[in-house]
PDB file of C-alpha atoms in Angstrom:
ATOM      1  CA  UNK J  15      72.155 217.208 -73.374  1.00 73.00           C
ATOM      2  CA  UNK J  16      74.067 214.824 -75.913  1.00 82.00           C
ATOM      3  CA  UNK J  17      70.777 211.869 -74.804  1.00 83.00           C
ATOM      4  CA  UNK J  18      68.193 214.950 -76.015  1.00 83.00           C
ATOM      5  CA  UNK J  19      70.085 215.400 -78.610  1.00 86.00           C
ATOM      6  CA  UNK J  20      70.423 211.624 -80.097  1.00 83.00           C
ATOM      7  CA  UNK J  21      66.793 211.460 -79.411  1.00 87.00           C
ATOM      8  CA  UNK J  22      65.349 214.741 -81.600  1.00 85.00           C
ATOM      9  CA  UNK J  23      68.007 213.395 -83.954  1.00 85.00           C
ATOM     10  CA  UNK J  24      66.282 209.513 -84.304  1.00 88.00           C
ATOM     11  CA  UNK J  25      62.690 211.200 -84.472  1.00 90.00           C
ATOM     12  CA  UNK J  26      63.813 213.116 -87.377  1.00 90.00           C
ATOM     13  CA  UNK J  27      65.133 210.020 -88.972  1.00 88.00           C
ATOM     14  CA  UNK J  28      61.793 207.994 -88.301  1.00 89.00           C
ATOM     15  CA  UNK J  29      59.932 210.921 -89.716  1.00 88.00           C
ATOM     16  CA  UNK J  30      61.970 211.367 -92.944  1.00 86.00           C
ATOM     17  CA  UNK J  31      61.681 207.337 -93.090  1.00 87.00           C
ATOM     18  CA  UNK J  32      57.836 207.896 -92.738  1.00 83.00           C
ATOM     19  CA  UNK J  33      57.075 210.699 -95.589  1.00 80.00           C
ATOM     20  CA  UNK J  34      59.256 208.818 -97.954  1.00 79.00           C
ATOM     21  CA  UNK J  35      57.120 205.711 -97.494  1.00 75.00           C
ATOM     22  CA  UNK J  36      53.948 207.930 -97.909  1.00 72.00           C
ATOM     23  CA  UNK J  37      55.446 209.818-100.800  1.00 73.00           C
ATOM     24  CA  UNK J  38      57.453 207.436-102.690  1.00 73.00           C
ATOM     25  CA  UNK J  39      55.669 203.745-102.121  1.00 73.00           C
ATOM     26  CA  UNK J  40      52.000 204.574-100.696  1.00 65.00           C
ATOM     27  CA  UNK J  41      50.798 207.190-102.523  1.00 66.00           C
ATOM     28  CA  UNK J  42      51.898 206.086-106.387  1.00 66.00           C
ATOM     29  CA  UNK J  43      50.345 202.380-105.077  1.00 63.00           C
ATOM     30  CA  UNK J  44      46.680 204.177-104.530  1.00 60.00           C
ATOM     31  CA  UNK J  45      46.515 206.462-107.491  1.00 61.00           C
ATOM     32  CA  UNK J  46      46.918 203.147-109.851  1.00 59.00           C
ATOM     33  CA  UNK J  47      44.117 201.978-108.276  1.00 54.00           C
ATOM     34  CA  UNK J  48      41.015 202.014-110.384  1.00 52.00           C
ATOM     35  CA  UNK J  49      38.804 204.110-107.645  1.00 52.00           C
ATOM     36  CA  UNK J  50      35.555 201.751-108.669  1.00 54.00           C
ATOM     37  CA  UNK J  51      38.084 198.582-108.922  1.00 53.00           C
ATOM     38  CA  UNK J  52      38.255 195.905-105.768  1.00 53.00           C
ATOM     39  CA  UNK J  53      42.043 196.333-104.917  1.00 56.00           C
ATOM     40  CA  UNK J  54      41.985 193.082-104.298  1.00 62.00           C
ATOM     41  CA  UNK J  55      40.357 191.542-107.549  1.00 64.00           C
ATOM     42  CA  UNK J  56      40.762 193.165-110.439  1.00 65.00           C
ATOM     43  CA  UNK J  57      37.909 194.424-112.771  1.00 68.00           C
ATOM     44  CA  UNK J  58      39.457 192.152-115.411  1.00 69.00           C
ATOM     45  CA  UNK J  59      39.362 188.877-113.013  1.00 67.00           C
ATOM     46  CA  UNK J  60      35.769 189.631-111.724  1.00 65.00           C
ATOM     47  CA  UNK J  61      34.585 189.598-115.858  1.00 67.00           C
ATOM     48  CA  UNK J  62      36.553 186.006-115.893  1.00 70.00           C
ATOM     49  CA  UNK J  63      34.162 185.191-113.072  1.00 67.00           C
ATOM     50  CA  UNK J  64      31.088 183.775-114.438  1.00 65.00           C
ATOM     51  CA  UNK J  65      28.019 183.225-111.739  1.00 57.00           C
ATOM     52  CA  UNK J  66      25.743 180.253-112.420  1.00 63.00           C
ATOM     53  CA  UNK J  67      22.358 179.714-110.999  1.00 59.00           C
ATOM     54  CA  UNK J  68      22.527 176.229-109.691  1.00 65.00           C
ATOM     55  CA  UNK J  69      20.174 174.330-111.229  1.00 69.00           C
ATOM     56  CA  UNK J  70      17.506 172.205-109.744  1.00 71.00           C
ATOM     57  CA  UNK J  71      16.629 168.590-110.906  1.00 73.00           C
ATOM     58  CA  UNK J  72      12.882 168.459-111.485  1.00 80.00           C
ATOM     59  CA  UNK J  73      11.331 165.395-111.696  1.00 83.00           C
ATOM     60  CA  UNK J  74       7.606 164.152-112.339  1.00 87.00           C
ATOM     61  CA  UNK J  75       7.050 163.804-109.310  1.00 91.00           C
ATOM     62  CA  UNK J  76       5.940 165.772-105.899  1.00 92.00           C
ATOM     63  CA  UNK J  77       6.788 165.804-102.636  1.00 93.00           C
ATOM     64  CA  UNK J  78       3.388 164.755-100.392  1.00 92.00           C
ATOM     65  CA  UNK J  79       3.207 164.994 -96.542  1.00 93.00           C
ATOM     66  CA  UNK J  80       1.864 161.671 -95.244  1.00 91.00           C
ATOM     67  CA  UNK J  81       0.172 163.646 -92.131  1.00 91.00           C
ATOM     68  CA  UNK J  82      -3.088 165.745 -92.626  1.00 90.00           C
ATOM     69  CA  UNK J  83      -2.882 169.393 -91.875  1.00 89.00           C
ATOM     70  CA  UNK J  84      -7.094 168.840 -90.981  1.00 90.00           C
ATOM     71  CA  UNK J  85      -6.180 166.424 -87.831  1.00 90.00           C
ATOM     72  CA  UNK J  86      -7.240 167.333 -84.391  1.00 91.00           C
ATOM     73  CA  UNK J  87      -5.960 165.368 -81.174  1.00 90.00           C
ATOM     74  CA  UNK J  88      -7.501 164.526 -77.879  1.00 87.00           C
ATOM     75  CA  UNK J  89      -5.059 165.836 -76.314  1.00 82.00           C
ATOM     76  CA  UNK J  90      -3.051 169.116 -76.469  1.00 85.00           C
ATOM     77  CA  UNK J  91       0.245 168.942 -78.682  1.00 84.00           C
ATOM     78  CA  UNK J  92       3.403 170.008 -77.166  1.00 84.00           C
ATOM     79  CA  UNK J  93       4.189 173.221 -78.603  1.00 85.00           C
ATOM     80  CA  UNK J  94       8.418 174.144 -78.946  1.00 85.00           C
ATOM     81  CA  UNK J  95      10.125 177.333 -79.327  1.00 82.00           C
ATOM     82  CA  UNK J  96      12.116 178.216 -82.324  1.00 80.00           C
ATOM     83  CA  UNK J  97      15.257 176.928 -80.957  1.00 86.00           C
ATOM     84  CA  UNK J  98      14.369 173.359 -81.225  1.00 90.00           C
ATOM     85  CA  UNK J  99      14.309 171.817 -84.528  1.00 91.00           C
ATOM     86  CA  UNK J 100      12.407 168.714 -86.150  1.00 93.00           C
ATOM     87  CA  UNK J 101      15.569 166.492 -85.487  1.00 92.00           C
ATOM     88  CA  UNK J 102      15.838 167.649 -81.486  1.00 92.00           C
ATOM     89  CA  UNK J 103      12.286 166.701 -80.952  1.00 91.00           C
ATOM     90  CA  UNK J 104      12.725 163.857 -82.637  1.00 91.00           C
ATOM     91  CA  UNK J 105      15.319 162.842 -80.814  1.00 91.00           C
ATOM     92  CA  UNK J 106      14.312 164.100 -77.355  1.00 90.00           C
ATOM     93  CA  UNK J 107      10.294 163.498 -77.166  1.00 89.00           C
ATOM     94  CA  UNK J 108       9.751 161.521 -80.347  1.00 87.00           C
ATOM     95  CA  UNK J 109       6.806 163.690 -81.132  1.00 87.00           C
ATOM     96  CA  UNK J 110       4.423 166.478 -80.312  1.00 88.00           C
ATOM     97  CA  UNK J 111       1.277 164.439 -80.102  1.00 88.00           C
ATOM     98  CA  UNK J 112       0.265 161.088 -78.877  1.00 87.00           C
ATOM     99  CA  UNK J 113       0.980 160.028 -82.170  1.00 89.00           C
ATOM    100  CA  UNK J 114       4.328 159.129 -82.685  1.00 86.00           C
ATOM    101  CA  UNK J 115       4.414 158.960 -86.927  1.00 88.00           C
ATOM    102  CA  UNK J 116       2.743 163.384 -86.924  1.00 90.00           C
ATOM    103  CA  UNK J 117       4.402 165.634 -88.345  1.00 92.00           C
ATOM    104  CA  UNK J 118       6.888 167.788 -85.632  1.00 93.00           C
ATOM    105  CA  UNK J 119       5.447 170.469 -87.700  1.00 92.00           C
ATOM    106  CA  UNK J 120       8.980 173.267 -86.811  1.00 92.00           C
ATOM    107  CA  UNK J 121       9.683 173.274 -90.435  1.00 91.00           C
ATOM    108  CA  UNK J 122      13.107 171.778 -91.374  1.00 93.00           C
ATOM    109  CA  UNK J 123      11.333 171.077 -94.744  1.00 94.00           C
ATOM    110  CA  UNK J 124      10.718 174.437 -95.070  1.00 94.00           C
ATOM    111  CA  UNK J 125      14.434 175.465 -94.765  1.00 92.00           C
ATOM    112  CA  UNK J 126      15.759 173.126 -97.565  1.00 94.00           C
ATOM    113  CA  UNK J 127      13.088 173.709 -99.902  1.00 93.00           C
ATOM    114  CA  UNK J 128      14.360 175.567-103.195  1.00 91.00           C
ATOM    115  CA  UNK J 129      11.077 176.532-104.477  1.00 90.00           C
ATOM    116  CA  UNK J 130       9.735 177.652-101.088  1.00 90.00           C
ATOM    117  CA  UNK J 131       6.719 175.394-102.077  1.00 92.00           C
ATOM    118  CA  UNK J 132       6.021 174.219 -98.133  1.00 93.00           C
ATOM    119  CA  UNK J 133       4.012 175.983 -95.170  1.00 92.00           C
ATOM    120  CA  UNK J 134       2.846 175.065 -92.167  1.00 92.00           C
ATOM    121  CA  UNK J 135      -0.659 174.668 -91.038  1.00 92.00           C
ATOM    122  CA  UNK J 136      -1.908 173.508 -87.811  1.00 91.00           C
ATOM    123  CA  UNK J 137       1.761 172.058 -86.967  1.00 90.00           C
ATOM    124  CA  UNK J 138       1.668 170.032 -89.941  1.00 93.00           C
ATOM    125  CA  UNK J 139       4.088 170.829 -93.074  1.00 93.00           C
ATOM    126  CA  UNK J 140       1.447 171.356 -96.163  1.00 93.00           C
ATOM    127  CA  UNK J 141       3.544 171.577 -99.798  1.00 92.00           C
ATOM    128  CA  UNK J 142       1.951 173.475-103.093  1.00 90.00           C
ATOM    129  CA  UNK J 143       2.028 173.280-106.696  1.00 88.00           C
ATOM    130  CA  UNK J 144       5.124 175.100-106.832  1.00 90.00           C
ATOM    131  CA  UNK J 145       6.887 171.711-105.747  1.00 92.00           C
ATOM    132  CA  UNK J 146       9.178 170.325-108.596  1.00 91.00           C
ATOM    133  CA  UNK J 147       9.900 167.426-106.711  1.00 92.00           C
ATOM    134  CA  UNK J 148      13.713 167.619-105.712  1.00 92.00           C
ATOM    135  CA  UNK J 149      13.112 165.398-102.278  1.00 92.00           C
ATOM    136  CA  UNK J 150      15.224 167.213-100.543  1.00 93.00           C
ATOM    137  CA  UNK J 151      12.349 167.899 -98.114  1.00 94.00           C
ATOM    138  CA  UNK J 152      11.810 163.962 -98.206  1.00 94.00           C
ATOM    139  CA  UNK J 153      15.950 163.493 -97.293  1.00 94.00           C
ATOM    140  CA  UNK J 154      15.704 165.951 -94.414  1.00 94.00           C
ATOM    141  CA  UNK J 155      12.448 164.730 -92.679  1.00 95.00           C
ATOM    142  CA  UNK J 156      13.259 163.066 -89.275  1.00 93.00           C
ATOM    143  CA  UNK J 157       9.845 161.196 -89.090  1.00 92.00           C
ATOM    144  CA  UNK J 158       9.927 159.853 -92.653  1.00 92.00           C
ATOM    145  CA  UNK J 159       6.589 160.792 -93.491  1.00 92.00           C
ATOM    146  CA  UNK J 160       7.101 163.013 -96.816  1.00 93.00           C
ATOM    147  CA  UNK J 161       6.810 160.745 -99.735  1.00 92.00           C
ATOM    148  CA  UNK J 162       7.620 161.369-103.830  1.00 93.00           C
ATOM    149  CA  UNK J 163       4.431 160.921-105.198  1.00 92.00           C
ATOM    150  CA  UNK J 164       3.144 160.756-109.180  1.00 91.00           C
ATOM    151  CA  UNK J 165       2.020 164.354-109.755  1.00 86.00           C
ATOM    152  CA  UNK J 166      -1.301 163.042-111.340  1.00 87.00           C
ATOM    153  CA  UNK J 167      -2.034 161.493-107.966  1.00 87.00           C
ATOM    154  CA  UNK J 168      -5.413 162.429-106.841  1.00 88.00           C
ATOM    155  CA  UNK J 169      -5.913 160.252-103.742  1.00 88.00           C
ATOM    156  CA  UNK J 170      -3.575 158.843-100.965  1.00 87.00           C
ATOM    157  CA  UNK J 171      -4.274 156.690 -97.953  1.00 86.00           C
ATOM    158  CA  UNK J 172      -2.308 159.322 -94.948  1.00 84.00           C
ATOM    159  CA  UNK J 173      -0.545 157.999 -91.968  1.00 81.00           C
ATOM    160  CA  UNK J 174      -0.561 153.953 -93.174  1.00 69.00           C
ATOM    161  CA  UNK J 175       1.523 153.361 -90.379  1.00 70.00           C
ATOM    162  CA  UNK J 176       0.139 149.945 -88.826  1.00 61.00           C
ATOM    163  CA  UNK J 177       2.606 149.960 -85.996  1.00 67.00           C
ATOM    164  CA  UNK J 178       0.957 149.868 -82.488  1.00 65.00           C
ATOM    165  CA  UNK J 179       0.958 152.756 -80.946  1.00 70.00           C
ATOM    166  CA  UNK J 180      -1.800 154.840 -78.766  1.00 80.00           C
ATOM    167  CA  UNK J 181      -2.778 158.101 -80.791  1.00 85.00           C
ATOM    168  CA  UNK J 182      -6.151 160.140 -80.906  1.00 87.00           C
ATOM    169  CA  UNK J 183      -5.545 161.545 -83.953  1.00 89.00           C
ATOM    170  CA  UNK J 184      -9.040 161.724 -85.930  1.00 88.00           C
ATOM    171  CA  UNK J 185      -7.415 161.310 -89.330  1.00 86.00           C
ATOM    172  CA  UNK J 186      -5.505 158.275 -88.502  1.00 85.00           C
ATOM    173  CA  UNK J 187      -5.098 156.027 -91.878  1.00 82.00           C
ATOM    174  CA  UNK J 188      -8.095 157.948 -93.561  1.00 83.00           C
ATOM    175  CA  UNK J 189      -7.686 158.062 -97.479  1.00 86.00           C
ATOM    176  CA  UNK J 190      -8.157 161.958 -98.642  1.00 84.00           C
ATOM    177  CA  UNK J 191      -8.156 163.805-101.859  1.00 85.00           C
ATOM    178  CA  UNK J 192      -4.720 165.369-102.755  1.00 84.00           C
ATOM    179  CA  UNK J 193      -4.890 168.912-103.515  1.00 76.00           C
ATOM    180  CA  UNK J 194      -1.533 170.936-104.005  1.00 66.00           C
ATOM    181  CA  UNK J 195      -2.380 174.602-103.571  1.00 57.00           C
ATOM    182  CA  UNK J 196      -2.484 175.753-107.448  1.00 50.00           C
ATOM    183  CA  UNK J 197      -4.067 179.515-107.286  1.00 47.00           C
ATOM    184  CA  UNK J 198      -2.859 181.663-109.422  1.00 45.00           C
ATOM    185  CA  UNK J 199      -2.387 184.541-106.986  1.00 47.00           C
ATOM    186  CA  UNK J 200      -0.253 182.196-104.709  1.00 50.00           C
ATOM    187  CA  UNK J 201       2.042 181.363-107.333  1.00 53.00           C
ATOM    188  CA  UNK J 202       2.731 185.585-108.149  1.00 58.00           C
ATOM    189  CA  UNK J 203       3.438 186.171-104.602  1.00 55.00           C
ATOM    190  CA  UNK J 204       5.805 183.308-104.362  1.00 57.00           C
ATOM    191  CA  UNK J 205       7.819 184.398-107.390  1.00 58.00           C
ATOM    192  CA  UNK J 206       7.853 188.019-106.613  1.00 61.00           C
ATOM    193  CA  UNK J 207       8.980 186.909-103.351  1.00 56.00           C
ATOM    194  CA  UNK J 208      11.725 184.482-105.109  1.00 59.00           C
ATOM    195  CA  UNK J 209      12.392 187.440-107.164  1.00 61.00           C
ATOM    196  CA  UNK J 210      13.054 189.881-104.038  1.00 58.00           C
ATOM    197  CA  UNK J 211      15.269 187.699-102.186  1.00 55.00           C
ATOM    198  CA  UNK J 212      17.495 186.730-105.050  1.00 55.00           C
ATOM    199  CA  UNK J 213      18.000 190.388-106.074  1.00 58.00           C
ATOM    200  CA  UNK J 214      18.546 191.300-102.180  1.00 52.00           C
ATOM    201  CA  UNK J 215      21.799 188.238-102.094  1.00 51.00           C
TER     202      UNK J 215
END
């Protein structure tokens, strides 16, 4: 009888403990909180914090993949899921193709790029006008092949590798006509779409 009664007596204790927390310390603590203020940082500290756009270097030059998107092969390039990445194949098969200086074509480029100026077509990384020549598509390329080029450049010699090497590739060292995408269309999309996906962050 005296145990039962020691016991009711300590749950009343813990109870009276509890409400007196609730009353006197947790309730008074939530009604000074601003309801549309972080509890953690204060309005007054977020309108301290001042967000920057970080800005990118432009330069007069653009990025230009060394590899034509136009080449065909004799025989059938490897094709990879998306869990591989340039760098894997680069270090595991040292291409897709017979050619061992072609674009990997799983678009590590395309990751880094700020300006989401670079696509892929036929396995090969093709960049447009919106390029403002950072190089950080240059810095990230495993094969080397994306050079910083004048942006007045109108021709280039692709793939001047003269290392042997067996490849079938029908564009091998031919000189072609440089052409970064520059329709107007392409360029509304791709800031819209910039637009969208800053606003969604």
């Amino acid at each position: 009888m005296i145990i039962c009664t020691v016991i009711f007596v300590l749950i009343i204790l813990l109870l009276a403990i509890l409400l007196s927390f609730v009353y006197y310390i947790l309730n008074p603590s939530i009604k000074n909180i601003d309801k549309d203020e972080d509890p953690l940082i204060s309005n007054e500290e977020i309108s301290t914090i001042e967000y920057k756009e970080p800005e990118i270097e432009r330069s007069d030059k653009k990025a230009l993949v060394l590899c034509s998107c136009n080449k065909k092969f004799a025989l059938e390039p490897i094709s990879f899921t998306e869990e591989y990445t340039c760098s894997m194949v680069k270090a595991l098969y040292g291409s897709v193709s017979d050619c061992k200086f072609a674009c990997i074509g799983l678009g590590a480029c395309i990751k880094v790029c700020p300006q989401e100026a670079i696509s892929i077509v036929n396995n090969t990384a093709v960049i447009s006008n919106l390029c403002i020549g950072c190089g950080k598509c240059a810095e990230i390329c495993p094969q080397k092949i994306i050079s910083m080029v004048p942006s007045d450049t109108r021709k280039i010699r692709l793939c001047s590798k003269t290392e042997a090497g067996y490849t079938s590739c029908s564009h091998k060292e031919n000189e072609e006509k440089v052409v970064w995408d520059s329709k107007k269309d392409f360029k509304i999309w791709a800031y819209c779409y910039r637009m969208f996906k800053h606003t969604k962050k």
